[in-house]
XYZ file of C-alpha atoms in Angstrom:
609
model
C -35.494 -19.447 -8.381
C -35.638 -22.758 -10.287
C -39.435 -22.904 -9.837
C -39.764 -19.374 -11.147
C -37.601 -20.106 -14.193
C -39.529 -23.319 -14.782
C -42.696 -21.260 -14.836
C -41.132 -19.130 -17.529
C -40.290 -22.267 -19.516
C -36.557 -21.758 -19.086
C -35.480 -24.908 -17.247
C -33.985 -27.772 -19.199
C -32.369 -25.550 -21.812
C -28.660 -24.927 -21.288
C -28.438 -21.989 -23.693
C -28.930 -19.452 -20.925
C -26.664 -17.765 -18.426
C -27.982 -16.246 -15.240
C -27.124 -13.407 -12.883
C -29.219 -12.548 -9.824
C -28.934 -9.400 -7.714
C -30.725 -9.449 -4.368
C -31.265 -6.394 -2.184
C -32.433 -6.774 1.415
C -33.918 -3.795 3.220
C -31.891 -2.954 6.335
C -33.718 -2.887 9.642
C -35.194 0.528 10.250
C -34.806 1.707 6.644
C -37.636 3.846 5.299
C -37.487 2.494 1.760
C -38.735 -0.844 0.362
C -36.375 -3.361 -1.191
C -38.374 -3.085 -4.416
C -36.679 0.291 -4.966
C -34.031 -1.895 -6.571
C -36.265 -1.624 -9.618
C -35.811 2.160 -9.653
C -32.030 1.789 -9.424
C -31.939 -0.731 -12.276
C -34.578 1.215 -14.246
C -36.512 -2.023 -14.688
C -40.067 -2.449 -13.408
C -40.410 -5.425 -11.008
C -43.943 -6.075 -12.278
C -42.905 -6.754 -15.855
C -40.712 -9.183 -17.784
C -38.573 -7.190 -20.175
C -36.514 -8.383 -23.132
C -33.548 -6.701 -24.821
C -32.082 -7.901 -28.101
C -28.324 -8.397 -28.212
C -26.094 -9.190 -31.168
C -25.744 -12.778 -29.948
C -29.184 -13.415 -28.386
C -31.746 -11.934 -26.025
C -31.368 -10.579 -22.486
C -34.369 -10.824 -20.163
C -34.843 -8.995 -16.857
C -37.288 -10.591 -14.429
C -37.940 -10.362 -10.692
C -38.373 -13.821 -9.074
C -39.181 -12.110 -5.756
C -40.254 -8.546 -5.060
C -41.562 -7.522 -1.666
C -40.728 -4.654 0.703
C -38.195 -6.705 2.669
C -36.355 -8.481 -0.135
C -36.142 -8.024 -3.882
C -34.254 -10.075 -6.477
C -33.587 -9.056 -10.058
C -32.474 -11.726 -12.510
C -30.684 -11.101 -15.774
C -31.271 -14.152 -17.980
C -29.242 -14.218 -21.173
C -30.435 -16.464 -23.987
C -27.565 -17.047 -26.374
C -28.186 -18.008 -29.971
C -25.280 -20.352 -30.771
C -25.649 -19.728 -34.503
C -25.366 -15.986 -34.082
C -22.486 -16.541 -31.675
C -20.456 -18.544 -34.199
C -21.467 -16.464 -37.207
C -18.846 -13.857 -37.995
C -15.989 -15.587 -36.176
C -12.865 -16.014 -38.221
C -12.326 -19.508 -39.586
C -8.636 -18.964 -39.017
C -8.915 -18.938 -35.250
C -7.670 -22.134 -33.623
C -10.901 -22.869 -31.800
C -13.280 -22.237 -34.699
C -13.859 -25.811 -35.817
C -14.506 -27.347 -32.408
C -16.146 -24.195 -31.068
C -19.018 -24.547 -33.528
C -20.115 -27.679 -31.697
C -18.704 -27.553 -28.168
C -18.274 -24.362 -26.151
C -19.441 -22.902 -22.858
C -20.501 -19.472 -24.090
C -24.273 -20.094 -23.880
C -24.274 -20.756 -20.123
C -21.000 -19.593 -18.537
C -20.835 -16.064 -17.127
C -18.295 -14.453 -19.428
C -17.759 -11.351 -21.542
C -21.188 -11.995 -23.087
C -22.785 -11.363 -19.699
C -20.460 -8.415 -19.107
C -21.610 -6.777 -22.344
C -25.242 -7.469 -21.425
C -24.735 -5.779 -18.041
C -23.309 -2.741 -19.795
C -26.207 -2.582 -22.252
C -29.210 -3.529 -20.102
C -28.119 -1.815 -16.859
C -26.218 1.075 -18.439
C -27.801 3.834 -16.352
C -27.394 1.885 -13.119
C -23.780 1.133 -14.045
C -23.172 4.882 -14.257
C -24.732 5.418 -10.810
C -27.638 7.504 -12.096
C -31.185 7.403 -10.753
C -33.489 10.424 -10.872
C -36.258 8.692 -8.916
C -34.054 7.575 -5.985
C -30.795 9.594 -6.206
C -29.995 9.054 -2.523
C -30.137 5.253 -2.935
C -27.896 5.410 -5.992
C -25.217 6.921 -3.743
C -25.808 4.624 -0.770
C -24.163 1.319 0.104
C -26.899 -1.326 0.008
C -26.960 -4.898 1.394
C -26.500 -6.873 -1.826
C -26.072 -10.504 -2.733
C -25.013 -11.510 -6.211
C -25.156 -15.079 -7.472
C -23.833 -16.633 -10.657
C -24.388 -20.383 -11.091
C -21.537 -20.966 -13.581
C -18.422 -18.804 -13.756
C -15.399 -19.989 -15.767
C -12.416 -19.344 -13.522
C -9.109 -20.759 -14.680
C -7.400 -19.548 -11.503
C -9.812 -21.495 -9.297
C -11.559 -20.330 -6.143
C -8.458 -18.481 -4.955
C -8.515 -16.240 -8.039
C -12.131 -15.287 -7.375
C -11.283 -14.537 -3.751
C -8.274 -12.407 -4.656
C -10.108 -10.222 -7.147
C -13.416 -9.734 -5.302
C -12.441 -9.786 -1.607
C -10.273 -6.608 -1.711
C -13.334 -4.766 -3.007
C -15.290 -5.524 0.146
C -17.150 -8.649 -0.952
C -17.626 -11.779 1.096
C -16.873 -14.468 -1.473
C -18.391 -17.956 -1.522
C -17.449 -20.434 -4.247
C -18.473 -24.000 -5.021
C -16.542 -25.929 -7.683
C -18.772 -27.566 -10.274
C -18.039 -31.199 -11.148
C -16.732 -31.988 -14.576
C -19.641 -34.371 -14.996
C -22.139 -35.024 -12.182
C -22.634 -38.536 -13.512
C -18.933 -39.298 -13.074
C -17.756 -37.658 -9.812
C -14.463 -39.544 -10.051
C -13.527 -37.245 -12.936
C -13.138 -34.411 -10.433
C -14.059 -30.766 -10.622
C -14.145 -28.510 -13.646
C -12.741 -24.979 -13.773
C -16.275 -23.590 -13.342
C -17.510 -22.198 -10.031
C -20.828 -21.335 -8.509
C -20.062 -17.840 -7.248
C -21.893 -15.867 -4.564
C -20.889 -12.371 -3.444
C -22.319 -10.607 -0.400
C -21.592 -7.154 0.935
C -22.748 -3.609 1.421
C -21.994 -1.850 -1.823
C -23.261 0.860 -4.106
C -25.167 -0.857 -6.888
C -23.097 1.002 -9.493
C -19.885 -0.304 -7.909
C -21.217 -3.857 -7.787
C -22.111 -3.762 -11.484
C -18.741 -2.267 -12.436
C -16.961 -5.049 -10.513
C -18.882 -7.667 -12.492
C -18.442 -5.818 -15.790
C -14.644 -5.877 -15.443
C -13.939 -9.038 -13.483
C -16.169 -11.649 -15.168
C -14.130 -11.643 -18.413
C -10.967 -11.399 -16.312
C -11.761 -14.628 -14.467
C -12.687 -16.286 -17.749
C -9.528 -15.072 -19.462
C -11.267 -14.676 -22.841
C -13.550 -12.331 -24.754
C -16.019 -13.020 -27.520
C -15.100 -9.995 -29.621
C -12.112 -8.417 -31.281
C -9.764 -6.452 -29.044
C -9.212 -2.814 -30.007
C -7.461 0.178 -28.493
C -10.722 1.470 -26.991
C -10.684 -1.495 -24.595
C -8.223 0.500 -22.486
C -10.733 3.345 -22.186
C -13.456 0.861 -21.228
C -11.275 -0.628 -18.514
C -10.287 2.740 -17.034
C -13.871 4.017 -17.088
C -15.387 0.870 -15.610
C -12.661 0.581 -12.965
C -12.859 4.213 -11.905
C -12.647 4.531 -8.142
C -11.421 1.013 -7.380
C -9.095 -0.510 -9.980
C -6.121 1.791 -9.357
C -5.951 0.709 -5.711
C -6.701 -2.987 -6.280
C -3.757 -5.183 -5.190
C -4.201 -7.367 -8.307
C -4.610 -4.451 -10.728
C -1.717 -5.567 -12.937
C -3.090 -9.083 -13.294
C -6.604 -7.733 -13.903
C -5.393 -5.400 -16.659
C -3.391 -8.144 -18.371
C -6.313 -10.577 -18.377
C -8.922 -7.974 -19.339
C -6.753 -6.873 -22.268
C -5.899 -10.447 -23.282
C -2.198 -9.883 -22.598
C -1.929 -7.490 -25.528
C 1.214 -5.928 -24.156
C 0.834 -2.587 -25.922
C -2.669 -2.187 -24.492
C -1.595 -3.414 -21.060
C 1.232 -0.913 -20.804
C -1.082 1.910 -21.874
C -3.669 0.927 -19.266
C -1.154 0.571 -16.456
C 0.498 3.857 -17.351
C -2.878 5.545 -16.985
C -3.510 3.787 -13.684
C -0.055 4.914 -12.566
C -1.066 8.510 -13.221
C -3.943 8.047 -10.793
C -1.797 6.218 -8.254
C 1.413 8.287 -8.616
C 3.345 5.062 -9.149
C 5.685 3.623 -11.728
C 3.857 1.677 -14.504
C 6.198 -1.300 -14.106
C 5.456 -1.322 -10.392
C 1.786 -1.815 -11.242
C 2.659 -4.958 -13.156
C 3.062 -3.766 -16.742
C 5.512 -6.640 -17.073
C 4.566 -10.111 -15.849
C 5.828 -10.790 -12.338
C 8.349 -13.531 -11.648
C 6.305 -16.002 -9.655
C 8.616 -18.920 -8.928
C 5.649 -21.214 -8.517
C 3.915 -18.938 -5.999
C 1.331 -17.126 -8.090
C -2.059 -18.704 -7.676
C -3.345 -16.461 -10.431
C -1.193 -18.079 -13.099
C -3.080 -19.375 -16.073
C -2.685 -21.074 -19.396
C -1.646 -18.440 -21.910
C -2.715 -20.627 -24.790
C -6.293 -20.458 -23.581
C -6.150 -16.718 -24.023
C -4.527 -16.952 -27.415
C -7.293 -19.146 -28.782
C -10.223 -17.360 -27.228
C -9.453 -13.792 -28.217
C -9.469 -12.723 -31.821
C -7.403 -10.021 -33.334
C -4.480 -9.834 -30.938
C -1.434 -11.776 -29.982
C -0.327 -12.430 -26.489
C 3.307 -11.651 -26.930
C 5.174 -9.650 -24.341
C 7.866 -7.096 -24.941
C 10.107 -5.879 -22.135
C 12.560 -3.921 -24.243
C 11.902 -0.661 -22.494
C 13.222 -1.930 -19.180
C 16.635 -2.944 -20.449
C 19.780 -0.995 -19.565
C 21.651 0.427 -22.609
C 25.145 -0.889 -23.038
C 26.642 2.574 -23.374
C 25.834 3.346 -19.747
C 28.446 0.944 -18.474
C 31.203 2.417 -16.406
C 33.932 1.077 -14.169
C 32.910 -2.126 -12.535
C 34.002 -1.621 -8.989
C 33.250 -5.290 -8.405
C 36.599 -6.039 -6.771
C 36.461 -9.736 -7.461
C 33.288 -10.480 -5.547
C 32.125 -13.254 -7.854
C 28.914 -13.137 -9.922
C 27.478 -9.716 -9.159
C 23.927 -10.637 -10.127
C 23.754 -13.568 -7.776
C 21.075 -13.298 -5.105
C 22.855 -13.996 -1.865
C 20.703 -15.337 0.987
C 21.139 -14.174 4.540
C 23.148 -16.766 6.400
C 21.019 -18.889 8.665
C 23.497 -18.252 11.447
C 22.756 -14.527 11.276
C 18.988 -14.940 11.533
C 17.273 -14.760 14.864
C 14.440 -17.145 15.692
C 11.101 -15.815 14.672
C 12.323 -13.508 11.923
C 10.663 -13.631 8.552
C 13.257 -13.821 5.804
C 11.090 -14.619 2.837
C 7.504 -13.449 2.868
C 5.854 -13.991 -0.494
C 3.164 -11.477 0.248
C 3.677 -7.850 -0.593
C 2.257 -6.440 2.588
C 3.711 -7.663 5.787
C 6.316 -7.091 8.383
C 6.805 -10.161 10.518
C 9.175 -8.985 13.248
C 10.992 -11.204 15.655
C 10.279 -10.661 19.323
C 13.826 -9.293 19.694
C 14.675 -5.649 19.216
C 16.481 -6.349 15.965
C 13.892 -7.595 13.556
C 13.448 -8.560 9.933
C 11.788 -5.908 7.817
C 10.184 -6.313 4.437
C 9.236 -3.113 2.681
C 5.908 -4.037 1.090
C 7.773 -4.582 -2.184
C 8.006 -0.814 -2.525
C 5.378 -0.110 -5.126
C 7.083 3.015 -4.995
C 7.305 2.983 -4.715
C 5.081 1.134 -3.026
C 4.060 3.552 -0.471
C 0.962 4.843 -2.141
C 1.806 8.493 -1.903
C -1.120 9.325 -4.081
C -3.899 7.183 -2.650
C -5.561 5.241 -5.390
C -8.169 7.264 -7.109
C -7.120 10.449 -5.345
C -5.747 13.592 -6.827
C -3.651 16.152 -5.066
C -5.059 19.604 -4.539
C -3.524 22.159 -6.888
C -2.707 25.065 -4.573
C -2.461 27.537 -7.436
C -5.582 26.457 -9.282
C -3.734 27.182 -12.510
C -3.310 23.680 -13.836
C -5.006 23.758 -17.197
C -6.328 20.766 -19.062
C -3.961 21.409 -21.963
C -0.796 21.581 -19.881
C 1.818 18.845 -19.964
C 1.384 16.656 -16.930
C 4.120 17.036 -14.323
C 6.225 13.972 -13.497
C 4.636 11.656 -10.959
C 5.717 11.851 -7.346
C 7.524 8.526 -7.714
C 9.616 9.963 -10.551
C 10.312 13.174 -8.627
C 11.339 11.178 -5.571
C 13.869 9.094 -7.465
C 15.233 12.233 -9.123
C 15.674 13.878 -5.721
C 17.553 10.828 -4.424
C 19.845 10.778 -7.462
C 20.506 14.491 -7.051
C 21.482 13.998 -3.405
C 23.807 11.126 -4.326
C 25.421 13.277 -6.974
C 25.989 16.117 -4.503
C 27.967 13.886 -2.144
C 29.912 12.271 -4.986
C 28.767 8.750 -4.154
C 30.004 6.029 -6.480
C 29.367 2.884 -4.427
C 25.752 2.870 -3.273
C 23.469 0.680 -1.155
C 19.736 0.630 -1.942
C 18.331 -0.667 1.344
C 14.828 -2.068 0.952
C 15.252 -2.055 -2.828
C 11.981 -3.881 -3.483
C 11.518 -4.646 -7.168
C 14.330 -2.416 -8.379
C 12.817 0.898 -9.510
C 15.740 2.920 -8.119
C 18.294 0.266 -9.069
C 17.355 0.727 -12.735
C 18.167 4.425 -12.604
C 21.369 3.886 -10.678
C 22.538 1.409 -13.312
C 21.719 3.871 -16.071
C 24.227 6.374 -14.640
C 27.847 5.345 -15.149
C 28.841 7.514 -12.168
C 27.716 4.693 -9.896
C 30.382 2.024 -10.183
C 29.053 -0.403 -7.571
C 25.393 -0.822 -6.657
C 23.988 -3.174 -4.045
C 20.266 -3.797 -3.650
C 19.190 -5.285 -0.324
C 15.766 -6.644 0.535
C 14.446 -9.267 2.940
C 12.135 -10.766 0.306
C 13.734 -13.176 -2.139
C 10.641 -12.888 -4.293
C 11.105 -9.119 -4.587
C 14.750 -9.669 -5.508
C 13.825 -12.176 -8.214
C 11.303 -9.713 -9.626
C 13.967 -6.985 -9.578
C 16.356 -9.291 -11.418
C 13.758 -9.966 -14.076
C 12.599 -6.394 -14.455
C 16.178 -5.209 -14.833
C 16.767 -7.980 -17.396
C 20.077 -8.908 -15.810
C 20.301 -12.073 -17.872
C 20.333 -9.982 -21.068
C 22.376 -7.079 -19.804
C 25.932 -6.516 -21.066
C 28.363 -8.127 -18.650
C 30.209 -4.910 -17.863
C 26.917 -3.336 -16.779
C 25.599 -6.367 -14.900
C 28.722 -6.824 -12.798
C 28.195 -3.377 -11.270
C 25.135 -4.752 -9.463
C 24.707 -7.181 -6.576
C 21.413 -8.255 -5.016
C 21.569 -9.349 -1.390
C 18.952 -10.779 0.875
C 19.114 -9.208 4.285
C 17.067 -7.642 7.050
C 17.610 -3.925 7.515
C 17.542 -4.086 11.303
C 20.292 -6.726 11.514
C 23.909 -5.663 11.541
C 25.509 -6.953 8.350
C 29.251 -6.761 7.721
C 28.662 -7.014 3.958
C 27.227 -3.491 3.967
C 30.188 -1.632 5.504
C 32.399 0.784 3.672
C 30.051 2.197 1.013
C 29.888 5.805 -0.070
C 26.143 6.131 0.437
C 23.009 4.251 1.459
C 19.446 4.993 0.398
C 16.325 4.212 2.417
C 13.611 5.368 0.038
C 10.114 5.000 1.516
C 11.390 2.426 4.012
C 11.341 3.731 7.565
C 7.553 4.149 7.709
C 7.225 0.363 7.308
C 9.146 -0.228 10.553
C 7.380 -0.378 13.898
C 8.459 2.732 15.854
C 10.038 0.715 18.713
C 12.289 -0.984 16.103
C 13.653 2.223 14.600
C 16.547 2.112 17.065
C 17.646 -1.237 15.630
C 17.493 0.140 12.078
C 19.462 3.232 13.159
C 22.177 1.072 14.729
C 22.434 -1.235 11.697
C 22.657 1.610 9.162
C 24.344 4.544 10.908
C 26.599 2.665 13.352
C 27.480 -0.685 11.790
C 27.265 0.007 8.038
C 28.211 3.676 8.592
C 28.268 4.842 4.956
C 29.643 8.267 4.074
C 26.131 9.541 3.383
C 22.576 8.319 3.929
C 19.500 9.455 1.991
C 16.117 8.873 3.649
C 12.690 9.694 2.202
C 9.316 9.273 3.862
C 5.772 10.626 3.388
C 4.785 13.963 4.899
C 1.706 13.213 6.995
C 0.508 16.811 6.841
C 0.138 16.576 3.065
C -2.365 13.727 3.387
C -5.098 16.348 3.764
C -4.502 17.276 0.108
C -5.635 13.851 -1.068
C -9.360 14.149 -1.600
C -10.291 10.487 -1.139
C -7.944 9.635 1.736
C -9.980 9.576 4.985
C -8.674 11.707 7.825
C -6.242 9.816 10.028
C -5.668 7.028 7.481
C -2.191 6.259 6.175
C -1.332 6.268 2.483
C -0.539 2.556 2.569
C -2.007 -0.126 4.809
C 1.476 -1.394 5.668
C 2.703 1.944 7.028
C 3.361 1.791 10.761
C 3.425 5.577 11.024
C 3.602 8.717 8.920
C 5.443 11.729 10.298
C 4.736 15.412 10.128
C 7.583 17.699 9.082
C 8.338 18.524 12.716
C 8.418 14.843 13.720
C 10.705 13.896 10.840
C 12.986 16.833 11.662
C 13.221 15.748 15.297
C 14.044 12.145 14.356
C 16.605 13.096 11.703
C 18.303 15.619 13.975
C 18.563 13.085 16.777
C 20.007 10.406 14.491
C 22.593 12.845 13.140
C 23.677 14.025 16.602
C 23.933 10.515 18.034
C 25.964 9.068 15.178
C 28.342 11.778 13.956
C 26.408 13.016 10.915
C 25.078 16.376 9.821
C 21.686 16.465 8.128
C 19.898 18.577 5.517
C 16.118 18.382 5.111
C 14.408 18.919 1.742
C 10.900 18.795 0.292
C 10.141 16.488 -2.636
C 7.212 17.155 -4.971
C 4.973 20.162 -5.496
C 4.673 22.129 -2.260
C 1.359 23.187 -0.813
C 1.541 26.613 0.849
C 0.310 25.238 4.170
C 0.818 21.467 4.040
C 4.284 21.367 2.526
C 5.474 18.772 0.007
C 4.102 15.225 -0.249
C 7.497 13.650 0.494
C 10.299 14.757 2.794
C 13.960 13.890 2.303
C 16.883 13.899 4.723
C 20.488 13.849 3.488
C 22.887 12.699 6.196
C 26.631 13.255 5.717
C 29.358 12.054 8.084
C 31.001 14.918 9.908
C 34.397 13.196 9.600
C 33.922 12.776 5.853
C 33.155 9.658 3.817
C 35.033 6.517 4.677
C 37.648 5.214 2.235
C 36.360 2.824 -0.378
C 39.332 0.488 -0.653
C 39.325 -3.269 -0.248
C 40.736 -3.099 3.253
C 37.612 -1.513 4.738
C 34.873 -3.264 2.828
C 33.407 -5.988 4.949
C 35.285 -4.987 8.045
C 33.506 -5.570 11.294
């Protein structure tokens, strides 16, 4: 590659950034690798130039033979044009005229060039080779200098979930002085089998995200760009919240709009997609310097507003705290209660790490709604009536309908003191707090990180005291018996049981229905039959990677009936969400009620063993 660029007279000048895309013909394929030229709509036998507002983009092919073909996008940046037009009021204007990395570092300049030069390929269109445009091809992408303030781990976390094998090499701050250490620039190589259109869309979105800056003014249409470019992959990306915040330069109004639109695709709550910055407690490897964003992006602040997640003071009701001390304190599970091998604090959002014993520690994937992805990312449910018009008001998401169904069930049984078991990041807790009928609310989760996020999202530190003291957050494993959970009117397990290994369900049943024994229990779980209505969910695949099982209506009925008979409850089964005439509703709900009536709620029974 260097010899080829030297032949073009391009070596020794640092005012160029480079992207190479290499396609290798698979063994036995009946097409040559040079068909990459058809997909990119750029002839391998010619050097082509395209004028940009800040310089010139060149497309050349350093190698082009039937077995292997490489296309190179070389971007010559004119530093004068780059600086011209920038506001003198921006903090980096003075120094940026003389020292900046924009001419050589793969940034939003390269992203814009990809969108302009490879526009048709980015849209997945190719009249000459339409079958190749739809096919996953063996691709390798190389970028010699990528600014990445999150380091190699950030590059891995944004590209690896998309199917790329990621290789990074840190670049030294100055090769002449190795003792100075590494810079925040990486040599990045991506390898994988991918549609070319998908590969280009990944670069278009993620290069400015890794950089954390853009060279142009931010406007409201940036949200549309992000949604369009991320179609088919962004909604299901585990770092989608972080990606949206960085792409939109932490402009909170734009971020919330983008995440709300992604939530519509994913049937999740916008806050659960990260519309508000997560509490990281030193764990988040994707943290960055906000000031770098503030100085690199023009036309937008980086302030954050969380006012919409606060609880109004007028919702406060009776406390029901009964002198338990600070209600918002996060209480850890006593070490004496933990069995060896249990995982009490997993910072990831995915895993169960059960002990070898029957009673195990369960973490509910931080319930992105709640975390079970009831609408698989990018999928849309089949409309059984076919009457949904484009102008109609969109129905509430499944996550919203599920919480409403749970609240309705709690209201029917007259529950006032409620346990949210596997509360995750607090989506249901927020709605319980907003209803003064619930005088005492306890959220339980095995993950301390999830509990800290719930505390922040609920804004407990700014909540009126009479509201805040209605809530307690406890760390605990749902399959351990816990005396702190006895004597409550109702318990909720919303999208929880499917995260438990089937052999461990007996331990969960004993802990909830025998030891805690609330007056009522509300359980929701996905309906496996309805998965066929999700167009992009492969047959036999669960809605969330962390699900251990998903039950049909008959299987859920059998389990719920058995639990009720064994433990002195009666049970009612209900559908949640729009029902398909053959597949049923997307979520199924069971309302268990003790046959001997709810237990008394006085001090003498709470905490009894």
